[in-house]
Structure formats: C-alpha cells, structure tokens
C-alpha cells in the first residue's frame, strides 16, 4: 500500500491520480471532506503525531509531501513528527518532497527542508529525496498590452510543472532503483526573453513587485534559479514539459 500525505493539495491530488490506476494508494488528509475521490482515505494531521502513526500503518511506501506552514520552526516540528511516525509505523520506504539546494544549505526557506532531509536520513527508514524547484504553474508568463513584462533581468528559471513532478513522485513510489537517491528535479531552464521571442512579442523589464514574488524575482536576477540537472528527465524517462511549450499550447487554446 502506498500512502500519500497532504493528498488534498494540488500536488498530492495529482500523485494520487497517477497512482490510482495501477497501485493500491491511500490518501492521508487533515480534512476528509476535501479528500480525493476513488481511493481509501485516512485522517492525518502534521500537528497530531498519533494520527500520523495510525495513518501510516501498513504502508509499504510513503510520500511525505512537505507542509505548507511558513514558520520554519513549526514546519520542522511537523516534518520531524511525520518522520518519527513513519519509523514507528514500520513504513517500508519514504519519499520526501524537499527543495532544490536543501542538501547543502539550511538558509532561509531551505531551513526546514534541510532539517527534514537530515531526519529522514537518520530515521533508518529507506528513503528517496525529491528536491523540487518552484512550480512552473505559478510562473507562466502572460502578455499584457502586447508585451511580455517581467523583472527577472533575463536570467534563467529552472521551474517545473506540478504534473511532471507528480509523475516523477509516482514513478519513484512504484519503481525500483530509487532508494537512497536524492534527485534534483530542476526543470528545463527558460527565460522571459526566450518566451517573448517564441510568442512574437516584445519583452520589457519593469520594476519588480513587492512581497514574496518580489523576493523570488530578486533571486532570479541573481542567478539563483539557474541550477541544472538531468534528474527530472531521468526519473520521468522522457523530457520534461518546457515553459515555451506550455505558453504556446495556452495561446492555441
């Protein structure tokens, strides 16, 4: 039995959808009313360790999807509770959705992922680390007034789409040869000027927004999202979807 945590979220639902036709999959959710349809459902709350032990019982493989909690201290506590519960429940193997860079850095948003990776490695449970990038779904460029506007300095983004990352997770959960591996699932590198050229529209740099997206744009301008890796293509067994192909398909429809 494969157990998927946070199965009511966008990524969790996609993973369950891909596993359901060919594997015995159980969805673990905090709110059963929001659970995916067509699969067994168990209650599991990252803030309730006892519920996690019960939810993970009998799992041959577990997908531990990271908590959406923003406070790193609380997020770490939630993840460590889940890792401990997996070990206590005798889970056969765990795959954890980490983030690119968490293997070597504990700075900023990587703090919780770095701590969780260390806990997973120390748990004694066979594991696979899935280091995801930012989701490309949130970065699809939109033409405004006949122009493509951005504040990324023309630098590259290694985003990947949830659909590909969900398929990669499902492949790891059902396939062999992944235990003990840490995959850097960077997507195909793309830039806003390249997308503008593909669309046949001008590209113009504009001042960046404030808030989280402004911070991300600053990271892009600094080249922090230009890490490359062939791991996503390797796990998928095919090329990952590119941003240009997604934009062109969107324009055609």
Coordinates of C-alpha atoms in Angstrom, one line a residue:
X1 CA 0.0 0.0 0.0
X2 CA 1.3 3.5 -1.0
X3 CA 0.3 6.3 1.4
X4 CA 0.3 9.9 0.2
X5 CA 0.2 12.7 2.7
X6 CA -1.3 16.1 2.1
X7 CA -3.4 14.4 -0.6
X8 CA -6.0 17.2 -0.7
X9 CA -3.4 19.6 -2.0
X10 CA -2.6 20.3 -5.6
X11 CA 0.5 18.1 -5.8
X12 CA -1.0 15.4 -3.7
X13 CA -4.1 15.1 -5.8
X14 CA -2.0 14.7 -9.0
X15 CA 0.1 12.0 -7.4
X16 CA -3.0 10.1 -6.3
X17 CA -4.5 10.4 -9.7
X18 CA -1.4 8.9 -11.3
X19 CA -1.1 6.1 -8.8
X20 CA -4.8 5.1 -8.7
X21 CA -5.0 3.1 -11.9
X22 CA -2.1 0.8 -11.1
X23 CA -1.4 0.8 -7.4
X24 CA -3.1 0.5 -4.1
X25 CA -3.0 4.0 -2.8
X26 CA -4.4 5.6 0.4
X27 CA -4.9 9.4 0.7
X28 CA -4.0 11.0 4.1
X29 CA -5.7 14.3 4.7
X30 CA -6.4 16.7 7.6
X31 CA -9.9 17.3 6.3
X32 CA -11.6 14.2 4.9
X33 CA -14.3 16.3 3.2
X34 CA -11.6 17.6 0.9
X35 CA -10.0 14.2 0.1
X36 CA -9.6 12.9 -3.5
X37 CA -12.3 10.6 -4.7
X38 CA -11.9 7.0 -5.6
X39 CA -9.3 5.9 -3.0
X40 CA -9.3 5.0 0.7
X41 CA -8.9 8.0 3.0
X42 CA -7.3 8.2 6.4
X43 CA -7.1 11.2 8.7
X44 CA -3.7 12.5 9.4
X45 CA -2.6 15.9 10.8
X46 CA 1.0 17.0 10.9
X47 CA 0.2 18.6 14.3
X48 CA -1.2 15.3 15.6
X49 CA 1.6 12.7 15.7
X50 CA -0.7 9.9 16.9
X51 CA -2.9 10.4 13.9
X52 CA 0.1 10.1 11.6
X53 CA 1.2 6.8 13.2
X54 CA -2.3 5.4 12.6
X55 CA -2.4 6.9 9.0
X56 CA 0.9 5.3 8.1
X57 CA 0.1 1.9 9.4
X58 CA 0.7 -0.8 6.8
X59 CA 2.3 1.5 4.3
X60 CA 4.9 -0.2 2.1
X61 CA 5.8 3.2 0.7
X62 CA 5.0 6.7 1.9
X63 CA 5.1 10.0 0.0
X64 CA 5.7 12.7 2.6
X65 CA 4.7 16.0 1.0
X66 CA 6.1 19.0 2.8
X67 CA 3.8 21.1 5.0
X68 CA 2.6 24.5 3.7
X69 CA 3.5 26.0 7.0
X70 CA 5.6 29.1 6.6
X71 CA 7.1 29.3 10.1
X72 CA 10.3 27.2 9.8
X73 CA 10.3 26.1 13.5
X74 CA 6.7 24.8 13.3
X75 CA 7.3 23.3 9.9
X76 CA 10.4 21.4 11.1
X77 CA 8.4 20.1 14.1
X78 CA 5.6 18.9 11.8
X79 CA 8.0 17.1 9.5
X80 CA 10.0 15.5 12.3
X81 CA 6.8 14.2 13.8
X82 CA 5.9 12.7 10.4
X83 CA 9.3 11.1 10.0
X84 CA 9.2 9.7 13.6
X85 CA 5.6 8.4 12.9
X86 CA 6.8 6.7 9.7
X87 CA 9.6 4.9 11.6
X88 CA 7.3 3.9 14.4
X89 CA 4.7 2.6 12.0
X90 CA 7.3 0.4 10.2
X91 CA 6.9 2.1 6.8
X92 CA 8.8 0.3 4.1
X93 CA 10.2 3.4 2.4
X94 CA 9.6 7.1 2.4
X95 CA 9.9 9.7 -0.4
X96 CA 10.1 13.3 0.8
X97 CA 9.3 16.4 -1.3
X98 CA 12.3 18.6 -0.5
X99 CA 13.5 21.7 -2.3
X100 CA 16.5 22.3 -4.6
X101 CA 19.6 23.2 -2.6
X102 CA 18.4 21.7 0.7
X103 CA 21.1 19.1 0.6
X104 CA 23.8 21.7 1.1
X105 CA 22.1 24.7 2.6
X106 CA 19.9 25.5 5.6
X107 CA 19.5 29.2 4.8
X108 CA 16.1 30.9 4.6
X109 CA 13.3 28.8 3.0
X110 CA 15.7 25.8 2.9
X111 CA 16.0 25.5 6.7
X112 CA 13.0 23.2 7.2
X113 CA 13.8 21.1 4.2
X114 CA 17.5 20.7 5.2
X115 CA 16.5 19.6 8.7
X116 CA 13.9 17.2 7.4
X117 CA 16.4 15.6 5.0
X118 CA 18.8 15.0 7.9
X119 CA 15.9 13.5 9.9
X120 CA 14.9 11.2 7.1
X121 CA 18.5 10.0 6.6
X122 CA 18.8 9.4 10.4
X123 CA 15.4 7.6 10.7
X124 CA 16.6 4.2 9.5
X125 CA 13.7 4.1 7.0
X126 CA 14.8 3.6 3.4
X127 CA 14.3 6.9 1.6
X128 CA 14.3 8.9 -1.6
X129 CA 14.6 12.7 -1.6
X130 CA 12.7 14.6 -4.3
X131 CA 14.2 18.1 -4.4
X132 CA 11.6 20.1 -6.3
X133 CA 12.0 23.5 -7.8
X134 CA 9.5 26.3 -7.8
X135 CA 6.3 25.2 -9.6
X136 CA 6.2 26.4 -13.2
X137 CA 2.4 26.7 -12.9
X138 CA 2.8 29.9 -10.8
X139 CA 5.3 31.5 -13.3
X140 CA 3.5 31.1 -16.7
X141 CA 4.2 34.5 -18.4
X142 CA 1.2 36.5 -19.6
X143 CA 1.3 39.0 -22.4
X144 CA 0.0 42.4 -21.3
X145 CA -0.8 45.2 -23.8
X146 CA 1.0 43.3 -26.5
X147 CA 4.2 43.0 -24.4
X148 CA 5.8 40.4 -22.1
X149 CA 6.7 42.2 -18.9
X150 CA 9.0 40.8 -16.2
X151 CA 11.6 41.9 -13.6
X152 CA 13.9 38.9 -13.9
X153 CA 16.8 40.5 -15.7
X154 CA 16.5 38.0 -18.5
X155 CA 18.1 35.3 -16.2
X156 CA 17.0 31.7 -16.3
X157 CA 14.4 29.9 -14.2
X158 CA 14.5 26.1 -13.6
X159 CA 10.8 25.8 -12.7
X160 CA 9.0 22.5 -13.3
X161 CA 5.3 21.9 -13.7
X162 CA 3.3 20.1 -10.9
X163 CA 2.1 17.5 -13.4
X164 CA 5.7 16.4 -14.2
X165 CA 6.8 16.5 -10.5
X166 CA 3.7 14.4 -9.6
X167 CA 4.5 11.9 -12.3
X168 CA 8.1 11.7 -11.1
X169 CA 6.9 11.1 -7.5
X170 CA 4.6 8.3 -8.7
X171 CA 7.4 6.7 -10.7
X172 CA 9.7 6.7 -7.6
X173 CA 6.9 5.2 -5.4
X174 CA 6.2 2.4 -7.8
X175 CA 9.6 1.8 -9.4
X176 CA 12.9 0.2 -8.3
X177 CA 16.4 1.6 -8.0
X178 CA 15.4 4.9 -6.3
X179 CA 16.1 4.1 -2.6
X180 CA 19.0 6.1 -1.2
X181 CA 18.8 8.6 -4.0
X182 CA 18.5 12.3 -3.8
X183 CA 17.1 13.8 -7.0
X184 CA 17.5 17.4 -8.0
X185 CA 14.3 17.8 -10.1
X186 CA 15.2 21.0 -11.8
X187 CA 13.0 21.8 -14.8
X188 CA 14.2 22.9 -18.3
X189 CA 15.9 26.3 -18.0
X190 CA 13.9 29.1 -19.6
X191 CA 14.0 32.9 -19.7
X192 CA 11.3 35.6 -20.3
X193 CA 13.0 37.0 -23.4
X194 CA 13.0 33.4 -24.9
X195 CA 9.3 33.1 -24.2
X196 CA 8.6 36.6 -25.7
X197 CA 10.5 35.6 -28.8
X198 CA 8.6 32.4 -29.1
X199 CA 5.3 34.3 -28.9
X200 CA 6.5 37.0 -31.3
X201 CA 6.0 39.9 -28.8
X202 CA 8.4 42.5 -27.4
X203 CA 10.0 41.9 -24.0
X204 CA 10.4 44.7 -21.4
X205 CA 11.9 44.8 -18.0
X206 CA 9.8 46.5 -15.3
X207 CA 10.2 47.2 -11.6
X208 CA 9.6 44.1 -9.6
X209 CA 6.5 43.6 -7.3
X210 CA 6.8 43.7 -3.6
X211 CA 6.2 40.7 -1.3
X212 CA 7.1 37.1 -1.9
X213 CA 7.2 37.3 -5.7
X214 CA 9.5 40.3 -5.5
X215 CA 11.9 38.3 -3.4
X216 CA 11.7 35.4 -5.9
X217 CA 12.4 37.8 -8.8
X218 CA 15.5 39.1 -7.0
X219 CA 16.7 35.6 -6.6
X220 CA 16.2 35.0 -10.4
X221 CA 18.1 38.2 -11.2
X222 CA 21.0 36.9 -9.0
X223 CA 21.1 33.7 -11.0
X224 CA 19.9 31.6 -8.0
X225 CA 17.4 29.6 -10.2
X226 CA 19.8 28.6 -12.9
X227 CA 20.9 25.2 -11.4
X228 CA 20.6 22.5 -14.0
X229 CA 20.1 18.8 -13.5
X230 CA 19.1 15.9 -15.7
X231 CA 17.4 14.1 -12.8
X232 CA 13.8 15.0 -13.7
X233 CA 14.1 13.7 -17.2
X234 CA 15.9 10.6 -15.8
X235 CA 13.1 9.8 -13.4
X236 CA 10.3 10.6 -15.9
X237 CA 12.0 8.6 -18.7
X238 CA 11.2 11.4 -21.1
X239 CA 11.8 15.2 -21.5
X240 CA 10.0 17.4 -19.0
X241 CA 7.5 19.9 -20.3
X242 CA 9.0 23.3 -21.2
X243 CA 7.7 26.7 -20.3
X244 CA 7.6 27.7 -24.0
X245 CA 5.5 24.6 -24.9
X246 CA 3.1 25.4 -22.1
X247 CA 2.7 29.0 -23.2
X248 CA 2.2 28.1 -26.9
X249 CA -0.4 25.5 -26.0
X250 CA -2.2 28.0 -23.9
X251 CA -2.2 30.6 -26.7
X252 CA -3.5 28.0 -29.1
X253 CA -6.5 27.2 -26.9

